[in-house]
XYZ file of C-alpha atoms in Angstrom:
520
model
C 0.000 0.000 0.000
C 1.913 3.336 -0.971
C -0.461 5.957 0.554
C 2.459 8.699 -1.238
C 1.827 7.430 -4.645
C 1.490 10.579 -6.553
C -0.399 11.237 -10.494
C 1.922 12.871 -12.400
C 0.588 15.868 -15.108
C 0.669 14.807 -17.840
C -1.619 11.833 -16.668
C -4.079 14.249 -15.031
C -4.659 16.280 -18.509
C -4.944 12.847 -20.564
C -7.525 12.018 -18.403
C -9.316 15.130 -18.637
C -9.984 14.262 -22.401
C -11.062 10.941 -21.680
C -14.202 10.327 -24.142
C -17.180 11.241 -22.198
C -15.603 12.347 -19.221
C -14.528 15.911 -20.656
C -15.776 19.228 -19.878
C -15.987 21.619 -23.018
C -13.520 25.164 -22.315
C -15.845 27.859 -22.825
C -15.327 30.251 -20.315
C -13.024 34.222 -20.994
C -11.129 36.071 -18.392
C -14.105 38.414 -17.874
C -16.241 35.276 -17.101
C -13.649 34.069 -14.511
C -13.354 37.359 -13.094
C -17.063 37.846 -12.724
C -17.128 34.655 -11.141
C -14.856 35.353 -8.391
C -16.630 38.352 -7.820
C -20.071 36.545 -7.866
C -19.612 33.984 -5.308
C -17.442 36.358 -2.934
C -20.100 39.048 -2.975
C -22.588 37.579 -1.160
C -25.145 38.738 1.765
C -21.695 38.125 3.836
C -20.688 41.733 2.549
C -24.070 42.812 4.240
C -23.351 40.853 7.341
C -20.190 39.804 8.070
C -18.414 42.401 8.435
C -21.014 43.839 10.837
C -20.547 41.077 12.893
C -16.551 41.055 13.090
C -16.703 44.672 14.165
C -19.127 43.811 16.907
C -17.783 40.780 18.266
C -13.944 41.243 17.454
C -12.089 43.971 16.059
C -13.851 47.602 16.243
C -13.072 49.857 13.602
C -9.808 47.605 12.944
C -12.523 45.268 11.181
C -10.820 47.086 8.048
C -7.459 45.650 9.389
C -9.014 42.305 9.492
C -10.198 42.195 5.998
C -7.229 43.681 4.363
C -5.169 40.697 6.416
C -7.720 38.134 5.073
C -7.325 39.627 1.458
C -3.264 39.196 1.793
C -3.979 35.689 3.498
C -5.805 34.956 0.242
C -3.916 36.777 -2.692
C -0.892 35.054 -1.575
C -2.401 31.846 -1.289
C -4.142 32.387 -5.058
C -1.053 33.158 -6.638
C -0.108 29.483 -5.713
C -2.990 28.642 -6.934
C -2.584 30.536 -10.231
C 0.675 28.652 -10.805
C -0.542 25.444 -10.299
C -3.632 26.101 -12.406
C -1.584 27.301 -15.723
C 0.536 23.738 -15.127
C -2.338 21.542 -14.181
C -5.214 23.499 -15.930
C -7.703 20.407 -15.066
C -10.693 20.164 -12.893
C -10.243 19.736 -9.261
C -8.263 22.414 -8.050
C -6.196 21.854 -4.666
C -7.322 18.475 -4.812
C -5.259 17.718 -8.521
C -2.862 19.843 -7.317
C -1.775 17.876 -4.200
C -2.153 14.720 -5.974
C 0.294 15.682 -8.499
C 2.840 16.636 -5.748
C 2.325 14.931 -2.207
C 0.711 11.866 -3.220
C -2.957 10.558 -2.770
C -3.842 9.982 0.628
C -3.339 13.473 1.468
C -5.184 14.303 -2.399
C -7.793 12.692 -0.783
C -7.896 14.466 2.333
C -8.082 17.906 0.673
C -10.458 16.746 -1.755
C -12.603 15.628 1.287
C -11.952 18.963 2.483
C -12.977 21.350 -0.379
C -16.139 18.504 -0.587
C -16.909 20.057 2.916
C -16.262 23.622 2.078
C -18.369 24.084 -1.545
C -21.462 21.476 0.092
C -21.617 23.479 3.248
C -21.170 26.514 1.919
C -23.928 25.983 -0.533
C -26.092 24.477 1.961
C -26.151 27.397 4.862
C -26.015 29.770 2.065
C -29.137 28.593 -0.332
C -30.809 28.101 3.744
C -29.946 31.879 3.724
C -31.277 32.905 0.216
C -34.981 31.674 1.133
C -34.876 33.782 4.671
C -33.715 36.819 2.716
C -36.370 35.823 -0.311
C -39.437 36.114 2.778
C -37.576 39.205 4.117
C -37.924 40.989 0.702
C -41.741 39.764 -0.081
C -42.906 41.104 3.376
C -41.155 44.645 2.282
C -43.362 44.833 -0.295
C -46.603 43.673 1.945
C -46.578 40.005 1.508
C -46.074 37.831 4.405
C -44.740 34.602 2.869
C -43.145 32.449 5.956
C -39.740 30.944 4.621
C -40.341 27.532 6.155
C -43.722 25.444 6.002
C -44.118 22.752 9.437
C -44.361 19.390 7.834
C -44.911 16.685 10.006
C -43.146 18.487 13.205
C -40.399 19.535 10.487
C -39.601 22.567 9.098
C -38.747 22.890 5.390
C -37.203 25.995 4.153
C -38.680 25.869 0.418
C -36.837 28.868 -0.978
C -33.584 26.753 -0.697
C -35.484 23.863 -2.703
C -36.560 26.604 -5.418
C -33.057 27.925 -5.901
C -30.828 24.773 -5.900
C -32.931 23.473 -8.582
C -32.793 26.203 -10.754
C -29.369 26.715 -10.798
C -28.747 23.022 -10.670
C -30.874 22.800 -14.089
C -29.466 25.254 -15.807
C -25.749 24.452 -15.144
C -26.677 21.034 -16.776
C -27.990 23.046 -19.823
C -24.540 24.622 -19.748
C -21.572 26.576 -18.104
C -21.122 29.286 -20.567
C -25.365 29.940 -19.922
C -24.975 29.859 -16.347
C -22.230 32.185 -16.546
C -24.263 34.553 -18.754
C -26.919 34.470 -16.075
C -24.504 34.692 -13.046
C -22.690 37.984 -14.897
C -26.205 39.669 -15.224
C -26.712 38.953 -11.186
C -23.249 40.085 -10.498
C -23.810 43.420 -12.061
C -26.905 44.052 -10.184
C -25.526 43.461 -6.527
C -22.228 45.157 -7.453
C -24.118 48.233 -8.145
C -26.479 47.524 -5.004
C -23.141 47.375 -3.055
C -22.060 50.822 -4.898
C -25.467 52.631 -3.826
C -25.024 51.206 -0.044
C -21.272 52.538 -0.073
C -21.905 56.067 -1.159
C -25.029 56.377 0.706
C -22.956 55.004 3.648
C -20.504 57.657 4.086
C -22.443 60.420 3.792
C -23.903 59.052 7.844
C -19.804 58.642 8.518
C -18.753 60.459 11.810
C -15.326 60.552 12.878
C -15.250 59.793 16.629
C -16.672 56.328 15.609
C -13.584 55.210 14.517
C -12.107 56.237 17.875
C -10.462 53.969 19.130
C -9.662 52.035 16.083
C -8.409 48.933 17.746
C -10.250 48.437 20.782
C -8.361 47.714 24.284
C -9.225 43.747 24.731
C -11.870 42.617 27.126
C -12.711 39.199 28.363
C -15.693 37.821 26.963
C -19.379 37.626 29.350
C -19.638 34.282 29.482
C -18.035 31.109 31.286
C -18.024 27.812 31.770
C -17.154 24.981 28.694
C -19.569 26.470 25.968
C -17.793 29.776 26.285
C -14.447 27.828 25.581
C -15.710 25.942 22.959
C -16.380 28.996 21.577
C -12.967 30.965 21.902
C -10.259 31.066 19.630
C -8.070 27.516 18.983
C -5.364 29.676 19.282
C -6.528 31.205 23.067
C -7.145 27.582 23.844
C -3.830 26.217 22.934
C -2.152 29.038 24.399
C -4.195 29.226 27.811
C -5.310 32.586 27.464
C -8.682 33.557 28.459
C -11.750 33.930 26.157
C -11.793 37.800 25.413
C -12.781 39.214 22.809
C -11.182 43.171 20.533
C -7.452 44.004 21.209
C -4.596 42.950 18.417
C -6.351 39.044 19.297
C -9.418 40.750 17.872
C -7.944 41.934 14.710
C -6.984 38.314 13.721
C -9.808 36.339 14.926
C -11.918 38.934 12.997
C -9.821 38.177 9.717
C -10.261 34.401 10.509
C -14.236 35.379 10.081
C -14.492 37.282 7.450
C -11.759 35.036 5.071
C -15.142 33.778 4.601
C -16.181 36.519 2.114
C -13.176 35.395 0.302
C -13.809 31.732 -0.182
C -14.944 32.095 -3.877
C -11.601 32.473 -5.209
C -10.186 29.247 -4.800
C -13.606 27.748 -6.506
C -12.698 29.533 -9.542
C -9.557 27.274 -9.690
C -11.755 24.527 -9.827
C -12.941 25.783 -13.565
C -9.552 25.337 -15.127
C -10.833 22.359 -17.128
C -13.813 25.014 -18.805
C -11.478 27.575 -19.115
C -10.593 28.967 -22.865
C -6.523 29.649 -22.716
C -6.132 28.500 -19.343
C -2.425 29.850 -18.922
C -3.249 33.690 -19.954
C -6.831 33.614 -18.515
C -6.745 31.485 -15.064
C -4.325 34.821 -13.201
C -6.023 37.594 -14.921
C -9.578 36.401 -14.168
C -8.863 35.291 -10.667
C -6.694 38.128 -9.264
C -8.874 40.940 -11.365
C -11.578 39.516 -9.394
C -10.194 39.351 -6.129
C -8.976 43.355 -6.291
C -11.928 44.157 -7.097
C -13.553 42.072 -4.299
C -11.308 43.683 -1.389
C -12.030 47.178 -2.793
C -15.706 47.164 -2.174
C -14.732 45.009 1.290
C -12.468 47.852 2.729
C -14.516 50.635 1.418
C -18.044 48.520 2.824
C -16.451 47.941 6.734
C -15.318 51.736 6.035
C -18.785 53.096 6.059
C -20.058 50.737 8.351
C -18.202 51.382 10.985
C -17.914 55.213 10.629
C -21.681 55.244 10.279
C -22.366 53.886 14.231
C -20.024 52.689 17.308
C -19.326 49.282 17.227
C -20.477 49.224 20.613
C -23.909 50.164 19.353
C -23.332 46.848 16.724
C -22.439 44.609 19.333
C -25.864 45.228 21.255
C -27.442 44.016 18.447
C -27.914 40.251 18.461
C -26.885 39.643 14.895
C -25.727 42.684 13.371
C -25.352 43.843 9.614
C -25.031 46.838 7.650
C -29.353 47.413 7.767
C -28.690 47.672 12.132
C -26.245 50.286 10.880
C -28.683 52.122 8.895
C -31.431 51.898 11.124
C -29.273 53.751 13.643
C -28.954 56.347 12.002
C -32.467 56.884 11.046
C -32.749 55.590 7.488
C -35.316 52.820 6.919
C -35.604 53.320 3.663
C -31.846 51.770 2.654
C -33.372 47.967 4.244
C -35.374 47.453 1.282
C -32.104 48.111 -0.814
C -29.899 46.172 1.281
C -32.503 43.279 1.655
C -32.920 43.301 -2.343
C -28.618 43.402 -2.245
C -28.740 40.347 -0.117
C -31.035 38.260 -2.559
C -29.280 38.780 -5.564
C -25.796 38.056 -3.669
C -27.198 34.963 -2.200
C -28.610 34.056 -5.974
C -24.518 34.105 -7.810
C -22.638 32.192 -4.827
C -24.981 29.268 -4.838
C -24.459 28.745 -8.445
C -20.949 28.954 -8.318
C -20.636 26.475 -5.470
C -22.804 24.015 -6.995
C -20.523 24.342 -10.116
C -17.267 23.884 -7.993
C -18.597 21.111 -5.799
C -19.373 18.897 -8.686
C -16.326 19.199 -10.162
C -14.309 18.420 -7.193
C -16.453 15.162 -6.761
C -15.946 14.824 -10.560
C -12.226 14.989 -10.155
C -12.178 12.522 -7.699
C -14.611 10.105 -9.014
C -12.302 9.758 -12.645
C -9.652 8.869 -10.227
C -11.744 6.108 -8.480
C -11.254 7.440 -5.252
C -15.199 7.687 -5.481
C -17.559 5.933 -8.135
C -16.039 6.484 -11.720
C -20.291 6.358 -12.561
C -19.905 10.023 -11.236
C -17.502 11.732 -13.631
C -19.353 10.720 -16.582
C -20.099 14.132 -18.852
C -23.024 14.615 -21.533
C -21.997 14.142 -25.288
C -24.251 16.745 -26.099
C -23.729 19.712 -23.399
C -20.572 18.346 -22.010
C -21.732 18.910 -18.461
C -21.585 16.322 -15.625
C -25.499 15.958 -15.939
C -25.871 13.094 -13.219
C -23.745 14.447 -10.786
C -24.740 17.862 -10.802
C -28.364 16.464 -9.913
C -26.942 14.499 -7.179
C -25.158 17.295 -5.901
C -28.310 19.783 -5.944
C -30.530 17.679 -4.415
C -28.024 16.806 -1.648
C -27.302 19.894 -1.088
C -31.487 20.843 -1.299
C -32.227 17.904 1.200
C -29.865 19.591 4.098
C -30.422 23.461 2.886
C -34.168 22.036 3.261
C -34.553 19.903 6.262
C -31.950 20.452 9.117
C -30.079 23.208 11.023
C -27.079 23.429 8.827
C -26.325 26.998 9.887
C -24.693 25.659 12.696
C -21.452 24.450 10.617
C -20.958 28.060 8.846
C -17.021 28.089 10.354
C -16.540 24.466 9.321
C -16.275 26.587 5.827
C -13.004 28.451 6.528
C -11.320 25.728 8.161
C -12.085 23.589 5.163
C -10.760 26.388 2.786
C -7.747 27.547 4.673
C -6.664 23.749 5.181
C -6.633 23.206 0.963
C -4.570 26.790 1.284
C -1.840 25.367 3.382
C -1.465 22.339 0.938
C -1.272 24.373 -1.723
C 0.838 26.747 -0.601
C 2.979 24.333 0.436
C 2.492 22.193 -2.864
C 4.229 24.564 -4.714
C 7.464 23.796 -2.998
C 7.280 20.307 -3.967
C 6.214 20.825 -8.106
C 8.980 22.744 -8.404
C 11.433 20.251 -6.677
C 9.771 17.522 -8.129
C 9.455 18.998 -11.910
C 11.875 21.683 -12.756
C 11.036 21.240 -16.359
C 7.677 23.049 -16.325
C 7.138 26.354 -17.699
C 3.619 27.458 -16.179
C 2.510 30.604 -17.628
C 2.347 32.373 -14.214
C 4.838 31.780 -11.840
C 4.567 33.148 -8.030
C 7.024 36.187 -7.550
C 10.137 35.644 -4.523
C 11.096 32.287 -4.631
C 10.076 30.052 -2.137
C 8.886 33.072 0.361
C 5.298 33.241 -0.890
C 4.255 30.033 -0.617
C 5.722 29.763 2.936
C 4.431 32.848 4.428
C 1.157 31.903 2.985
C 1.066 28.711 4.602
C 1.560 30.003 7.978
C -0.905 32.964 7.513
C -3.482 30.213 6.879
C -2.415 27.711 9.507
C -2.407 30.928 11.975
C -6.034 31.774 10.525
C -7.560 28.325 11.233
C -6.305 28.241 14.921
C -8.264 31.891 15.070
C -11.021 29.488 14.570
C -13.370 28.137 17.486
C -12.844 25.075 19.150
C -15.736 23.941 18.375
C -15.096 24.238 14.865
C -11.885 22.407 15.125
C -13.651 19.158 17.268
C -16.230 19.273 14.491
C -13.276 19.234 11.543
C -11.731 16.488 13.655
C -14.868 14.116 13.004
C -15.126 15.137 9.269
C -11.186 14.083 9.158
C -11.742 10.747 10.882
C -15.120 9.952 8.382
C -13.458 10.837 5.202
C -9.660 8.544 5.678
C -13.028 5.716 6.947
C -14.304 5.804 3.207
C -10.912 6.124 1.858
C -9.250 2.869 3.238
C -12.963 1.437 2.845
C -13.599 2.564 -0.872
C -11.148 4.796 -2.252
C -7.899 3.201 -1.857
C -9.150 0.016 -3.269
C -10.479 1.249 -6.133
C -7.775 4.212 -7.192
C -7.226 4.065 -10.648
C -3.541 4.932 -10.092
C -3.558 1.858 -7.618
C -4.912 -0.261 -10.304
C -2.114 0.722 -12.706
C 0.476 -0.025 -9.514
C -1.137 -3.475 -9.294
C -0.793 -3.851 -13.379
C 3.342 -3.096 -13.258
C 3.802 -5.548 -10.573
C 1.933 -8.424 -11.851
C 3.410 -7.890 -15.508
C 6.971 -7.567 -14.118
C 6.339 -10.690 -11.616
C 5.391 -12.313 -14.693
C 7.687 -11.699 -17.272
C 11.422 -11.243 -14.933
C 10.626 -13.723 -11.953
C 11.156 -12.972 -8.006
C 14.693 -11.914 -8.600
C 14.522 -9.713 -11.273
C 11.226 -8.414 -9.860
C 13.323 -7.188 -6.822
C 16.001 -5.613 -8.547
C 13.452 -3.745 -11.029
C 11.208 -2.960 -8.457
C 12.537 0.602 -7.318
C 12.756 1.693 -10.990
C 9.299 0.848 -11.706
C 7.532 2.559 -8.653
C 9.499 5.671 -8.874
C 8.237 5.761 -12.445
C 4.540 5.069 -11.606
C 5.035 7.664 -9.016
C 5.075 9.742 -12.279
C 2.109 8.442 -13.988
């Protein structure tokens, strides 16, 4: 069993043309871009931020997002490199596989699984509260969940799965034509709430920019659970603002950045991948952590956020109603709706091809990477995915597991980061079309500002990743190992060399033939 076997490149893009198994490359820079932009700029840009202020950093809630934005930009230019050399579906997932071999491919893919499904989930959950918040604005009191049998079943998150889940089998240029349209509408939304914003901005609000810290009103276990994995380790109280604040409120809102490293996961669909993957992805991300800065600018200028953090969940409408203008919650609640509307399809697109990825590995059914000869979609997986991801939007409490988000993001960041390292030990010979700037410092700094983001996570969070570790190397060792196609070519070179050169010269041409299929 060599749990370090690794696929080598040129194996990963001769798969991706396998005959019905390939995706068709349709999509421009200004479709990637757009993208990036569409499943960042969610409701989170209404929310989030609000909430990090409150509970964590003050004013220096700007701090924390420009941190996060670094945190990511350095970990998307690894990203970016590996993209232009691997330009396949999968993302982080090929990536590792390429370089650190498969049990650990399988781990992130398990891990980016958990990220795009549960991200979808709480935010397609979110999209039908928002949808009943915007009908009873205009007089109509729809209730976003219907009691049936004793269980509630938020319907709005049924409604939109499906219709983004049908017409990304129709298509992924179409879906990007209707996800661009959306996009424009909430970027202008955010536009109107910025400039609207500042003219409320007073001055002594952002006094004192970083708050002094302050332990936190509770005690007892469920306040520890709660604190930072970092404050836990380290023995420190649970407290909340101060320089701590800054961080754990960048460990929050990385969450408004998670959209970037789903883009990745389009290489595969991408028309000149080695010109389009950086110029798409990092146009989209500057233009993501503009509106960010200049959003937790107004906010927190508008009110104290000591006034936010009486609120018991705040956003930019508590801001607004503060200072006396209603009328902007109609706007904002509209804003919210259309955010909601890009990010789920985007996430629905990534997820599938992550599990489509895996699956024309074997690590899961190879039934699931099979693609449409006419569309060239994944038409049977992406209906899996949406109604799995309906079901739970639908039916439970999935809200609860919003962190488990980050921590599956920033965990695919640190192998990635740190992935680069090995590709270009491993394979000097490649050429990618972008190539990240400063040697080896990029990728390391950006692995520690990720690992040092995740332990800004809760404990909680951490126990519940701990489980979701433990379940996924379960089905590997159970399913996945078994049935790896790379495993099965492993199995191939041994039984052909046992059978042709005998025990002896199996044992001296052993060595030789594994590092090679650790190429292939």
């Amino acid at each position: 069993m060599n749990l370090l076997r690794t696929k080598s490149i040129e194996q990963s893009i001769a798969d991706a043309d396998e005959p019905g198994r390939k995706l068709k490359r349709s999509l421009s820079t200004w479709d990637l871009m757009i993208m990036g932009v569409a499943v960042a700029v969610g409701a989170g840009i209404f929310s989030v931020g609000a909430k990090a202020a409150a509970n964590f950093a003050g004013p220096a809630v700007t701090l924390s997002f420009a941190i996060a934005a670094v945190t990511c930009a350095l970990a998307i230019m690894c990203y970016a490199e590996f993209a232009t050399a691997i330009p396949v579906a999968g993302s982080a997932y090929v990536f590792t596989y390429a370089t650190m071999g498969e049990l650990l491919a399988w781990i992130i893919g398990w891990n980016l699984i958990l990220e795009l499904f549960t991200a979808a989930a709480v935010i397609a959950k979110y999209w039908g509260i928002y949808l009943s918040k915007v009908f009873a604005l205009t007089g109509l009191d729809i209730p976003p969940a219907i009691s049936l049998g004793g269980v509630d079943l938020y319907w709005g998150a049924f409604l939109i799965v499906a219709i983004f889940t049908v017409l990304l089998v129709l298509g992924t240029k179409l879906s990007a034509r209707v996800g661009n349209i959306f996009t424009l509408i909430k970027i202008a939304v955010v536009l109107f709430v910025i400039v609207v914003g500042f003219t409320y901005v007073k001055f002594e609000n952002y006094t004192p920019f970083v708050p002094a810290a302050e332990p936190t009103a509770g005690t007892g276990a469920a306040d520890v659970l709660k604190q930072s994995f970092f404050g836990f380790l380290t023995g420190a109280a649970p407290a909340q603002y101060g320089t701590m604040g800054i961080f754990a409120g960048a460990a929050l809102v990385f969450f408004a950045f998670i959209g970037f490293d789903v883009v990745a996961t389009s290489a595969e669909e991408v028309k000149n991948p080695q010109k389009t993957l950086p110029r798409g992805i990092f146009g989209g991300l500057a233009l993501v952590t503009l509106l960010y800065i200049l959003v937790s600018l107004a906010l927190t200028g508008m009110v104290s956020y000591t006034q936010l953090a009486q609120a018991k969940s705040p956003t930019l409408t508590t801001a607004f109603e503060a200072v006396g203008d209603t009328s902007a919650a109609k706007v904002i609640a509209f804003g919210s709706l259309v955010g909601l509307t890009t990010v789920i399809m985007v996430l629905l697109m990534g997820l599938s091809r992550v599990v489509l990825a895996m699956s024309r590995d074997g690590l899961l059914p190879r039934a699931l990477s099979k693609t449409s000869d006419k569309r060239s979609t994944p038409v049977r997986l992406q209906i899996i995915c949406g109604t799995a991801v309906a079901l739970v939007a639908g039916l439970t409490n999935v809200d609860l597991l919003e962190e488990m988000i980050n921590i599956g993001t920033l965990s695919a960041f640190v192998v990635v980061s740190l992935g680069i390292l090995v590709l270009r030990k491993k394979r000097p010979d490649l050429k990618p079309a972008f190539r990240v700037p400063f040697g080896k410092v990029v990728p390391v700094v950006s692995a520690v500002l990720c690992l040092y983001l995740m332990t800004n996570l809760a404990v909680e969070t951490w126990i519940f990743f701990a489980f979701w570790l433990v379940l996924g190397l379960a089905i590997y060792f159970a399913y996945g190992q078994r049935h790896s196609r790379l495993n099965e070519r492993f199995a191939e070179a041994n039984a052909t060399v046992n059978g042709t050169a005998g025990k002896a010269s199996h044992t001296a041409a052993e060595p030789d033939d594994e590092d090679e299929l650790s190429r292939t």
